[in-house]
Tab-separated table of N, CA and C in Angstrom:
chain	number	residue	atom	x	y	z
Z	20	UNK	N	186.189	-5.300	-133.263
Z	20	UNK	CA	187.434	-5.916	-132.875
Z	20	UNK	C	188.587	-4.962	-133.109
Z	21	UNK	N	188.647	-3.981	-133.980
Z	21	UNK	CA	189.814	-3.137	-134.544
Z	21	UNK	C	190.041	-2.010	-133.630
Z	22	UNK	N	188.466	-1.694	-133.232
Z	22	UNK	CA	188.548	-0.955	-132.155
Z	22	UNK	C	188.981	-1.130	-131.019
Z	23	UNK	N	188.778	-2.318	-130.824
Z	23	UNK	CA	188.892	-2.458	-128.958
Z	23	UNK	C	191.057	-2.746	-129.175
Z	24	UNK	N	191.331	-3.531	-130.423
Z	24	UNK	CA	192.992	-3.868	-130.703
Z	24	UNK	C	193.081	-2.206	-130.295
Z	25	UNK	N	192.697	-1.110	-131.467
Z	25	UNK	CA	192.913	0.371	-131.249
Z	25	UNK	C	193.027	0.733	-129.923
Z	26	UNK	N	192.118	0.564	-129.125
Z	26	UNK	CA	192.176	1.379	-127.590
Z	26	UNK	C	192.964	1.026	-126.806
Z	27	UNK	N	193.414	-0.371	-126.824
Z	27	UNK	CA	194.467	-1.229	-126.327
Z	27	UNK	C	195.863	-0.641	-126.871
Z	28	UNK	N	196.063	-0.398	-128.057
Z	28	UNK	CA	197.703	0.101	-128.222
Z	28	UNK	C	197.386	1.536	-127.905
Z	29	UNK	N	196.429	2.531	-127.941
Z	29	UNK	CA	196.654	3.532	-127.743
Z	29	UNK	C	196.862	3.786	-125.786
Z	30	UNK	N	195.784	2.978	-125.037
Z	30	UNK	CA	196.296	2.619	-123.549
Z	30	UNK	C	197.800	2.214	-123.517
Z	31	UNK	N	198.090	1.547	-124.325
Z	31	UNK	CA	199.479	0.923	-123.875
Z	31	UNK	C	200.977	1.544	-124.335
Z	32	UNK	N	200.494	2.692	-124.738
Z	32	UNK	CA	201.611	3.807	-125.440
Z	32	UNK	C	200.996	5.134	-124.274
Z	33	UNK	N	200.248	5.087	-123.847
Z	33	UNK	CA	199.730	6.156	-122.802
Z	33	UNK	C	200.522	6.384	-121.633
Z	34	UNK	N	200.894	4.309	-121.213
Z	34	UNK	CA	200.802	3.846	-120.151
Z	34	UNK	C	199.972	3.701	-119.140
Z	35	UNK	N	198.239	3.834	-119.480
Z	35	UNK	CA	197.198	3.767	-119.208
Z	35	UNK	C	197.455	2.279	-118.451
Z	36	UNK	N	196.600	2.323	-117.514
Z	36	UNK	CA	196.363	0.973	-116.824
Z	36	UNK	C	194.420	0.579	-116.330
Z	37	UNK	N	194.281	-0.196	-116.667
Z	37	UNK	CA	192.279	-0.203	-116.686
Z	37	UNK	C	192.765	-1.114	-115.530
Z	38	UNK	N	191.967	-0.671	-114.445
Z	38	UNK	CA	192.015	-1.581	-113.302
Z	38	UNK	C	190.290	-1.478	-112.771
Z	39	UNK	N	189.802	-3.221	-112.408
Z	39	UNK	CA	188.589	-3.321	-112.355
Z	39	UNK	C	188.572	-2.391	-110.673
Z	40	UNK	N	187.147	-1.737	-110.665
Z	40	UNK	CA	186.819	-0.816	-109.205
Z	40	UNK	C	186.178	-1.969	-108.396
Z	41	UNK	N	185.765	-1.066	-107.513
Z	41	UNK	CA	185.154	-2.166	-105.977
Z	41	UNK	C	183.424	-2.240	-106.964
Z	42	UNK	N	183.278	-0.715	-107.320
Z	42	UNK	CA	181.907	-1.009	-108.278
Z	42	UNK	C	181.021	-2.240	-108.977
Z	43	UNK	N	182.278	-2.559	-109.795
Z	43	UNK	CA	181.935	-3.376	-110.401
Z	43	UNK	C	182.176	-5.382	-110.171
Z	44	UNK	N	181.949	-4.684	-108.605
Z	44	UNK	CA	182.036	-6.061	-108.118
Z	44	UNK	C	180.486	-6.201	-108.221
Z	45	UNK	N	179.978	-7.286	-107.326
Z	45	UNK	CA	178.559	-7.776	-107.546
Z	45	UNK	C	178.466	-7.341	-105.760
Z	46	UNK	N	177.601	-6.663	-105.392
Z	46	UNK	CA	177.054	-6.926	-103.896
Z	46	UNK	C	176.835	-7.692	-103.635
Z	47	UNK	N	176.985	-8.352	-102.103
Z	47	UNK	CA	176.397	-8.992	-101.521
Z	47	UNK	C	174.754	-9.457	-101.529
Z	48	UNK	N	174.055	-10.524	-101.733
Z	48	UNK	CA	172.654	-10.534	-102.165
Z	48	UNK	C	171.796	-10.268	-100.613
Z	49	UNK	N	172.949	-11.315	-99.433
Z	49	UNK	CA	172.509	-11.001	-98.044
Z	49	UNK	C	173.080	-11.608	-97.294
Z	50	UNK	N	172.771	-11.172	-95.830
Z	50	UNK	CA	174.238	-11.730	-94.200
Z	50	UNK	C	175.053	-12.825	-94.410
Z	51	UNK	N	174.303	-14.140	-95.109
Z	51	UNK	CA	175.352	-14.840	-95.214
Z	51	UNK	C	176.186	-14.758	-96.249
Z	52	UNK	N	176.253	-14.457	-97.256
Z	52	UNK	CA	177.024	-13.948	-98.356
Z	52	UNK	C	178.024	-13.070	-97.938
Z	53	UNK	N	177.740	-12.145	-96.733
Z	53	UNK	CA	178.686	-11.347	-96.184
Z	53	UNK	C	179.348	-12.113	-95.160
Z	54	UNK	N	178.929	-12.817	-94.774
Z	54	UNK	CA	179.703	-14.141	-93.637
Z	54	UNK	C	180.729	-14.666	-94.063
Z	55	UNK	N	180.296	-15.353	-95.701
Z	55	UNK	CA	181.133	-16.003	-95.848
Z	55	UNK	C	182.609	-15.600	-96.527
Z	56	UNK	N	182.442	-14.080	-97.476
Z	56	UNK	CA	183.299	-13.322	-97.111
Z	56	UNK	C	184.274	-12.944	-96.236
Z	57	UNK	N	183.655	-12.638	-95.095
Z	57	UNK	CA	184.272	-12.300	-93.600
Z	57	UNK	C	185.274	-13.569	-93.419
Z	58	UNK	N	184.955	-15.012	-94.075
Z	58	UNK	CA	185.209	-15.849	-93.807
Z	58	UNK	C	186.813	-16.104	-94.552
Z	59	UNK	N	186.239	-15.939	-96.134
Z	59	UNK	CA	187.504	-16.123	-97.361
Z	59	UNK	C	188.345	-14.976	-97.078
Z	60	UNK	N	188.370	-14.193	-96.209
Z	60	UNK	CA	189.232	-13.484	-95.445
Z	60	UNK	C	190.191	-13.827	-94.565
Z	61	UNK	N	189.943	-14.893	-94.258
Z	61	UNK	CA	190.724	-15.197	-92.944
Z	61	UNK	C	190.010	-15.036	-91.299
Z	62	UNK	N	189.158	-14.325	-91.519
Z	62	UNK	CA	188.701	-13.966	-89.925
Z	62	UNK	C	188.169	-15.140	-89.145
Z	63	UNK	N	188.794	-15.154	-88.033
Z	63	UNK	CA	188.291	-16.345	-87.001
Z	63	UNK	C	186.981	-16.471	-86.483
Z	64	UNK	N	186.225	-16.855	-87.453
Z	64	UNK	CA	184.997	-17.336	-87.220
Z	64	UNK	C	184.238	-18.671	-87.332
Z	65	UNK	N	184.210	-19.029	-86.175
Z	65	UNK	CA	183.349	-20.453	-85.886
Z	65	UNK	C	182.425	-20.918	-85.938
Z	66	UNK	N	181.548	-21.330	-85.179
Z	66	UNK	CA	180.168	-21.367	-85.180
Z	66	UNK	C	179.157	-20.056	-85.243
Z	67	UNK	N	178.079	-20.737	-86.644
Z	67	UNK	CA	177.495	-19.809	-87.277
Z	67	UNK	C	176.211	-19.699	-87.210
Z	68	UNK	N	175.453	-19.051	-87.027
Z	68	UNK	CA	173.673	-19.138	-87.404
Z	68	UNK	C	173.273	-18.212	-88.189
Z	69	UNK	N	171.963	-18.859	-88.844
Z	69	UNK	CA	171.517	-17.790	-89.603
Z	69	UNK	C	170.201	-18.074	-89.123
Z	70	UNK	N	169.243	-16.685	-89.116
Z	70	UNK	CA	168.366	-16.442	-88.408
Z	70	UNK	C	167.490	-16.375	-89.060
Z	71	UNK	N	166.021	-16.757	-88.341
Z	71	UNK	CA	164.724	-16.129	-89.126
Z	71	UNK	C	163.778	-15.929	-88.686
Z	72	UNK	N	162.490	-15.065	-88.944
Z	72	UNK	CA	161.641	-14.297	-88.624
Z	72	UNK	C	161.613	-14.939	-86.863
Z	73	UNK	N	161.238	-16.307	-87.049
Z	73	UNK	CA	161.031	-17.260	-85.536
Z	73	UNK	C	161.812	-17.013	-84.997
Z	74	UNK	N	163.409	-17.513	-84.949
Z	74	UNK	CA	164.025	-17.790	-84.343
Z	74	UNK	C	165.339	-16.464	-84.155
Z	75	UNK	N	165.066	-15.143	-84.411
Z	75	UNK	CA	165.891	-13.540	-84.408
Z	75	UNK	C	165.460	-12.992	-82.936
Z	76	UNK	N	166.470	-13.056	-82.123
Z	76	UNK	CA	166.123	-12.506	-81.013
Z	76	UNK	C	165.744	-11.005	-80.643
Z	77	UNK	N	165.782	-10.219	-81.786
Z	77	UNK	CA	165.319	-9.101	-81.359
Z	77	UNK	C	164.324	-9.030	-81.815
Z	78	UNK	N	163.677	-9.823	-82.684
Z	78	UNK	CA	162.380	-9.893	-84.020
Z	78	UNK	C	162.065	-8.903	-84.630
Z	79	UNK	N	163.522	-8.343	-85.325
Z	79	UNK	CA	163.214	-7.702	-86.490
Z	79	UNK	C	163.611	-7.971	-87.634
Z	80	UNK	N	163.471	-9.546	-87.522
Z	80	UNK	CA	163.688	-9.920	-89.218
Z	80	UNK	C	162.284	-9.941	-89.760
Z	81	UNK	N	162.685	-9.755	-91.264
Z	81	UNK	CA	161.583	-9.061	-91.910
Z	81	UNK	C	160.170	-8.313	-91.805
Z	82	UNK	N	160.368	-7.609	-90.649
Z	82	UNK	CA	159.345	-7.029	-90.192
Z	82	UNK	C	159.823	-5.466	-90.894
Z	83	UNK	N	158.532	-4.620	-90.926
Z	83	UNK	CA	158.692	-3.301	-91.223
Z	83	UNK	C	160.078	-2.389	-90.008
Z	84	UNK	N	160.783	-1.713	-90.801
Z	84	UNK	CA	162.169	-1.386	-90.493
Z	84	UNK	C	163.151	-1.848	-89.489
Z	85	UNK	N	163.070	-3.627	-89.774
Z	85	UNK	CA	163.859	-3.969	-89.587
Z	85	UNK	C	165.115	-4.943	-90.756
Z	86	UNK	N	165.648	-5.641	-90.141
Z	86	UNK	CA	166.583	-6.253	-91.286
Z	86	UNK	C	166.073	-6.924	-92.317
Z	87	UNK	N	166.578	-7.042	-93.384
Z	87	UNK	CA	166.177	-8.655	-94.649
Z	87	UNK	C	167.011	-9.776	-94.096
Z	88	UNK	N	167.744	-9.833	-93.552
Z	88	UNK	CA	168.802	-10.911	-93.158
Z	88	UNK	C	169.814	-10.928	-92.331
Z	89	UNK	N	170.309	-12.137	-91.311
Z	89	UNK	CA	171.020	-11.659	-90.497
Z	89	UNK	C	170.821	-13.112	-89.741
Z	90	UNK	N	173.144	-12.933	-89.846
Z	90	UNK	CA	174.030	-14.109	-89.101
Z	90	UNK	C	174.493	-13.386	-87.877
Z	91	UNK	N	175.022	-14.826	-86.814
Z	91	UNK	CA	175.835	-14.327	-86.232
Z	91	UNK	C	176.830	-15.404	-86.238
Z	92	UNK	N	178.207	-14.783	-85.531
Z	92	UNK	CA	179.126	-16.300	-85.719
Z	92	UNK	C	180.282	-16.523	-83.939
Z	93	UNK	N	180.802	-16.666	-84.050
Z	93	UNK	CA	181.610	-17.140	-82.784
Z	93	UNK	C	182.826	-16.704	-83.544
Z	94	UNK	N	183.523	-15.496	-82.262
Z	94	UNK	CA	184.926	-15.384	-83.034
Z	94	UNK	C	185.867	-16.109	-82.084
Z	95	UNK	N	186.979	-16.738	-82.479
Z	95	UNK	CA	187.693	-18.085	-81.587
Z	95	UNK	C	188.210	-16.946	-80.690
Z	96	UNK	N	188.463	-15.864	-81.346
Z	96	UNK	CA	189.476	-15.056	-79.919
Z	96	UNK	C	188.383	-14.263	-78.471
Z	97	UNK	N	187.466	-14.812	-78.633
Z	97	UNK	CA	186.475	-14.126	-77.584
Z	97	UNK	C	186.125	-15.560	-76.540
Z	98	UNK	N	186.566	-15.407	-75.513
Z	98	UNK	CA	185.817	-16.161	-74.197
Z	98	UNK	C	184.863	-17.089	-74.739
Z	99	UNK	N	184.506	-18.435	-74.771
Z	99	UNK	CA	183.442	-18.970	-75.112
Z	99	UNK	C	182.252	-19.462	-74.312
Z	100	UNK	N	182.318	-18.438	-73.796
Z	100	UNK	CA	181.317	-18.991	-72.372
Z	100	UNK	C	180.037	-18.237	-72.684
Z	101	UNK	N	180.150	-17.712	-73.644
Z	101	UNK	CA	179.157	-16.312	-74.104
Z	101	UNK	C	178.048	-16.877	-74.763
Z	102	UNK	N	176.694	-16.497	-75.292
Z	102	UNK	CA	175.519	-17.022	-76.055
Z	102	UNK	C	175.667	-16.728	-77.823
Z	103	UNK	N	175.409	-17.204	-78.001
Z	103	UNK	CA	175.913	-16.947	-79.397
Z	103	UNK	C	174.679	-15.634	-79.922
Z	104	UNK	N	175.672	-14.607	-80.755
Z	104	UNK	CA	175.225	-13.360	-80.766
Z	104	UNK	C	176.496	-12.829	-80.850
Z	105	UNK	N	176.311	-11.114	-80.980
Z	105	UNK	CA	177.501	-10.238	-80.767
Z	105	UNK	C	178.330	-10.634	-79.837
Z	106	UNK	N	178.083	-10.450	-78.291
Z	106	UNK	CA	178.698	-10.864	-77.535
Z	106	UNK	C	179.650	-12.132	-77.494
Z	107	UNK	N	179.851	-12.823	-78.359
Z	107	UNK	CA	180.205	-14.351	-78.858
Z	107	UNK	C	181.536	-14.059	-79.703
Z	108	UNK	N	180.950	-13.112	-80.609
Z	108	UNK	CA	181.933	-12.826	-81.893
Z	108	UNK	C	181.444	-11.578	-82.492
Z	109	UNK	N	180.222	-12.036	-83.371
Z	109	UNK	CA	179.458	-10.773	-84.406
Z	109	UNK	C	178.531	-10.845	-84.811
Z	110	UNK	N	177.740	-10.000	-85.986
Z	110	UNK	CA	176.419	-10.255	-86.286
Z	110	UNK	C	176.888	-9.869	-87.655
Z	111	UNK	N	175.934	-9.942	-88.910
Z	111	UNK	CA	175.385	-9.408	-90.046
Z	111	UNK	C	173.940	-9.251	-90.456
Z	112	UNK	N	173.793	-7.901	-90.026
Z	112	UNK	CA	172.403	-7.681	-90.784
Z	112	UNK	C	172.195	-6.523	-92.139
Z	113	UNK	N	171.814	-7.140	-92.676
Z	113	UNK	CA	171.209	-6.642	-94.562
Z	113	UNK	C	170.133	-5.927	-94.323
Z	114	UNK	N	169.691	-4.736	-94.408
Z	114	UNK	CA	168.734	-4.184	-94.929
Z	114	UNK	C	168.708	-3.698	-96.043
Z	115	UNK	N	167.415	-3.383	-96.324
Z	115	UNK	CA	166.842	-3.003	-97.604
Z	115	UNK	C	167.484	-1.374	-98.279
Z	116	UNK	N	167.542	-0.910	-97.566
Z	116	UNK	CA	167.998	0.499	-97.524
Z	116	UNK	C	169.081	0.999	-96.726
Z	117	UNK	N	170.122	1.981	-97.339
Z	117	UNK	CA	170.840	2.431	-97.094
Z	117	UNK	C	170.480	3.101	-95.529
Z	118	UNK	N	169.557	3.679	-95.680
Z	118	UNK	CA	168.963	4.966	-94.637
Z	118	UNK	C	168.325	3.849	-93.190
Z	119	UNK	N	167.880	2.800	-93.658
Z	119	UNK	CA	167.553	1.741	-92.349
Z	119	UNK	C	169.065	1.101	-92.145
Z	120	UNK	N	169.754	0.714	-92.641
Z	120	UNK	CA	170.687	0.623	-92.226
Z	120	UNK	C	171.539	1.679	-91.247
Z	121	UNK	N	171.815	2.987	-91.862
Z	121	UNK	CA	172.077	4.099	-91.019
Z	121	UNK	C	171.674	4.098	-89.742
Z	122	UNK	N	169.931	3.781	-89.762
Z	122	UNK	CA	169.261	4.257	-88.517
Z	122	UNK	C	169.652	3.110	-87.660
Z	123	UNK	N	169.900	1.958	-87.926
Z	123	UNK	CA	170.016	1.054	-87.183
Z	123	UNK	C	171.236	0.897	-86.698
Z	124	UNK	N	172.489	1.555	-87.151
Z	124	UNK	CA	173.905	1.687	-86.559
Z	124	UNK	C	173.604	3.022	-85.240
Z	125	UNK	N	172.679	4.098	-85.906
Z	125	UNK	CA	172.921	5.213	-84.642
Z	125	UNK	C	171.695	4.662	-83.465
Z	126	UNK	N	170.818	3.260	-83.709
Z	126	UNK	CA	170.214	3.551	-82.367
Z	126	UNK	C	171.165	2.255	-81.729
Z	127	UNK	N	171.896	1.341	-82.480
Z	127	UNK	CA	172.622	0.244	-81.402
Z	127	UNK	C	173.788	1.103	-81.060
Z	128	UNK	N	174.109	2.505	-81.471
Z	128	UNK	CA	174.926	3.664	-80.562
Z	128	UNK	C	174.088	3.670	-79.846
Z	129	UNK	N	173.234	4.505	-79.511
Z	129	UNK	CA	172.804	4.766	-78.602
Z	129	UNK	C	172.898	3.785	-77.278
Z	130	UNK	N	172.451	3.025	-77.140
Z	130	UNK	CA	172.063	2.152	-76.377
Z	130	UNK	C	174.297	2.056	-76.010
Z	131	UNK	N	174.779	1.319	-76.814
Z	131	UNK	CA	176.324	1.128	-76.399
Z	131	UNK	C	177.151	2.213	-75.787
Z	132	UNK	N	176.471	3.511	-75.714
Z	132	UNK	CA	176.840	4.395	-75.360
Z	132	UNK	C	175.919	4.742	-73.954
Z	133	UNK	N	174.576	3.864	-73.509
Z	133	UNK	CA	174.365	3.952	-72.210
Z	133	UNK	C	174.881	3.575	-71.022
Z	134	UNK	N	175.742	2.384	-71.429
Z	134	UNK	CA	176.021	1.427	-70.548
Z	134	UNK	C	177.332	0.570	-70.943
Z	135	UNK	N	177.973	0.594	-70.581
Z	135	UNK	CA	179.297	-0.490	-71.064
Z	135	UNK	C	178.655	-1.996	-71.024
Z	136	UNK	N	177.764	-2.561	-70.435
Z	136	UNK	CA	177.204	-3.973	-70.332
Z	136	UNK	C	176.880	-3.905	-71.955
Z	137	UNK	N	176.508	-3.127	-72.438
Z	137	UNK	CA	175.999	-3.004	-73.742
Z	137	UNK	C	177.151	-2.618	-75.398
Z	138	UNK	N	177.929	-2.243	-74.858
Z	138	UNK	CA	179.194	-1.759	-75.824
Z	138	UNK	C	179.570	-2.735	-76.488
Z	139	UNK	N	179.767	-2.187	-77.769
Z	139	UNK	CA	180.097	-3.125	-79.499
Z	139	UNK	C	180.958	-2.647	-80.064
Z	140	UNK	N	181.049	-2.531	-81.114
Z	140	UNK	CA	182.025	-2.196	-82.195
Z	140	UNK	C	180.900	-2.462	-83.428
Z	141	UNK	N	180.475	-1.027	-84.131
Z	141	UNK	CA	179.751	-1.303	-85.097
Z	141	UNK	C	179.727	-0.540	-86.315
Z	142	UNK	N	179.954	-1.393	-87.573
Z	142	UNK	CA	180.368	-1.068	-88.435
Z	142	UNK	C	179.158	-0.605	-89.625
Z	143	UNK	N	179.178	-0.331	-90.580
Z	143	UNK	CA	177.856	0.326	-92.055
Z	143	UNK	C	178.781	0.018	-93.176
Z	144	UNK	N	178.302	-0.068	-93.999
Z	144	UNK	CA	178.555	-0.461	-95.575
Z	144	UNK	C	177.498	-0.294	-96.208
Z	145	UNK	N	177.177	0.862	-96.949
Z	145	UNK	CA	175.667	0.817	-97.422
Z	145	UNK	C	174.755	-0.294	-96.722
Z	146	UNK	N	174.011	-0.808	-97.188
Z	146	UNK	CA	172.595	-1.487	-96.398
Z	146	UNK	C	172.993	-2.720	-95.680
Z	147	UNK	N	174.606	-3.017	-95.418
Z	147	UNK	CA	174.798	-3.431	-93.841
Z	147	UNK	C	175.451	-3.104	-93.091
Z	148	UNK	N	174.892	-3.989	-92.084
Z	148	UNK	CA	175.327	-3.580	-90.769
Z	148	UNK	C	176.084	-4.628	-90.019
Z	149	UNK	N	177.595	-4.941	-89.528
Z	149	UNK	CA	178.022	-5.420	-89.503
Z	149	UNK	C	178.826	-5.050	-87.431
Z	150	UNK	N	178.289	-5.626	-86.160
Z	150	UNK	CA	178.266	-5.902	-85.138
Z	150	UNK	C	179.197	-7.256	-84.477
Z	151	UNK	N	180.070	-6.327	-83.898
Z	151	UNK	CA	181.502	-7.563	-83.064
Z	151	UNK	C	181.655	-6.919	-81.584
Z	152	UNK	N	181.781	-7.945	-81.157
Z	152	UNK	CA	181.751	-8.266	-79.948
Z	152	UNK	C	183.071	-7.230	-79.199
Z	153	UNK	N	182.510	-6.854	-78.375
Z	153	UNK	CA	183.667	-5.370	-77.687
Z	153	UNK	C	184.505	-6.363	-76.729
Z	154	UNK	N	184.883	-7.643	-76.714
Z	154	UNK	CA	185.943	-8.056	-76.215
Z	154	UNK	C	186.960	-8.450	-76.807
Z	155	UNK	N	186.491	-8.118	-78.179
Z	155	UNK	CA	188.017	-7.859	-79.386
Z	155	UNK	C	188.527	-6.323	-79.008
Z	156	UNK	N	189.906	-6.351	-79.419
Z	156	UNK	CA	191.324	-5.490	-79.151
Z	156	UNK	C	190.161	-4.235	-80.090
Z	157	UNK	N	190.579	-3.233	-80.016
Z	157	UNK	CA	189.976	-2.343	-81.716
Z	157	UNK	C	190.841	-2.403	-82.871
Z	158	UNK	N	192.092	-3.591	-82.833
Z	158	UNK	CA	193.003	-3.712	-83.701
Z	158	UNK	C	192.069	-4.755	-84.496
Z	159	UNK	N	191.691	-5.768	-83.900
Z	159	UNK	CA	191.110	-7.107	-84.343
Z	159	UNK	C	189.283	-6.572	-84.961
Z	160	UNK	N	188.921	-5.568	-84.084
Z	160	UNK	CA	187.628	-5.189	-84.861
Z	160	UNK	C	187.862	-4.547	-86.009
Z	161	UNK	N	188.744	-4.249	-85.973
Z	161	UNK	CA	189.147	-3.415	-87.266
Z	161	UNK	C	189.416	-4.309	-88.585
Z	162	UNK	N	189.870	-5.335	-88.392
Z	162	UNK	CA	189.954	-6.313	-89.130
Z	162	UNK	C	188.719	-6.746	-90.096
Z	163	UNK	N	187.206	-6.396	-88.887
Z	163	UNK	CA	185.943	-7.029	-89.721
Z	163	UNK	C	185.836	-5.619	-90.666
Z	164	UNK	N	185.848	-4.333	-89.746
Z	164	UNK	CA	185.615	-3.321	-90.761
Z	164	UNK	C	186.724	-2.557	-92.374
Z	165	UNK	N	187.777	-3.445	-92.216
Z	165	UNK	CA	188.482	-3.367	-92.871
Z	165	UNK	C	187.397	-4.033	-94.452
Z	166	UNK	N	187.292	-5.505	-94.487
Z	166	UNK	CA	186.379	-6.210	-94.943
Z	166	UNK	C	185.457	-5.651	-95.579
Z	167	UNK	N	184.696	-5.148	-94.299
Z	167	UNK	CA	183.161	-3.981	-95.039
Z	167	UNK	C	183.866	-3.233	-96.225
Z	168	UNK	N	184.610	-2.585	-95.580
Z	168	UNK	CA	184.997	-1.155	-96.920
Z	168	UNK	C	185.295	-1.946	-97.796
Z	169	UNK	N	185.902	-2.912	-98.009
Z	169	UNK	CA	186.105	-3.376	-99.428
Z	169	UNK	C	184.746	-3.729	-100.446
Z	170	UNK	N	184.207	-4.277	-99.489
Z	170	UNK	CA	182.506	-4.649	-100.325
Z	170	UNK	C	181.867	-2.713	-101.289
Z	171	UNK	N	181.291	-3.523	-102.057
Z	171	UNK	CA	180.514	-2.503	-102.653
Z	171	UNK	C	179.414	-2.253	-102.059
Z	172	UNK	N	178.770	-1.251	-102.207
Z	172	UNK	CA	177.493	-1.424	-101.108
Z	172	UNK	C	176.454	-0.960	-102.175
């Protein structure tokens, strides 16, 4: 106890300031945890799903190098005539690894970079991956990736 009083007046004659880091926040456990984030943010997001092995339209939930988890949601400022998915609003997918995560931002480049029918806005945060719909402004996508960087990854 004398110690920690000690480090405290000696910080406070320093003018030392201990400010908690992004570190020592807690990560995200998985997509929806990052959803709902996205959410206590403010971001206009509506209708939500969360996906699984059955029902993931690309079927790479939990399969070998693909995601651990993964939402998508409806953003109010996008057309609603759309299927729910990126195109709608956004996605969140969690992988296991930093490096599957990586790989999985440069091949949904690829592909967004074949074709404009296909073009996103896609964001990384250590082991997610975070996908919005390219009929947001890049002011308003910026908004989700703003979000990411704050998370710890």
């Amino acid at each position: 106890m004398r110690l920690l009083i000690a480090t405290l007046a000696v910080l406070g004659m320093t003018g030392c300031v201990l400010l908690p880091d992004a570190s020592a926040q807690e990560r995200p456990a998985d997509a929806a945890t990052v959803l709902d984030l996205l959410k206590a943010r403010g971001l206009p997001i509506g209708e939500t799903v969360t996906y699984t092995a059955e029902s993931d339209p690309n079927k790479l939930l939990g399969r070998p190098g693909g995601y651990a988890s993964k939402v998508a949601w409806r953003d109010s400022r996008v057309t609603p005539d759309t299927e729910m998915g990126v195109s709608a609003g956004g996605s969140v997918e969690m992988f296991d690894t930093v490096e599957s995560a990586r790989a999985r931002k440069e091949y949904v480049s690829k592909i967004a970079a074949s074709s404009p029918l296909f073009s996103e806005y896609t964001f990384v945060q250590g082991r997610i991956v975070v996908r919005v719909s390219h009929d947001l402004t890049p002011e308003q996508a910026e908004q989700y990736a703003a979000v990411l960087r704050d998370l710890p990854s």
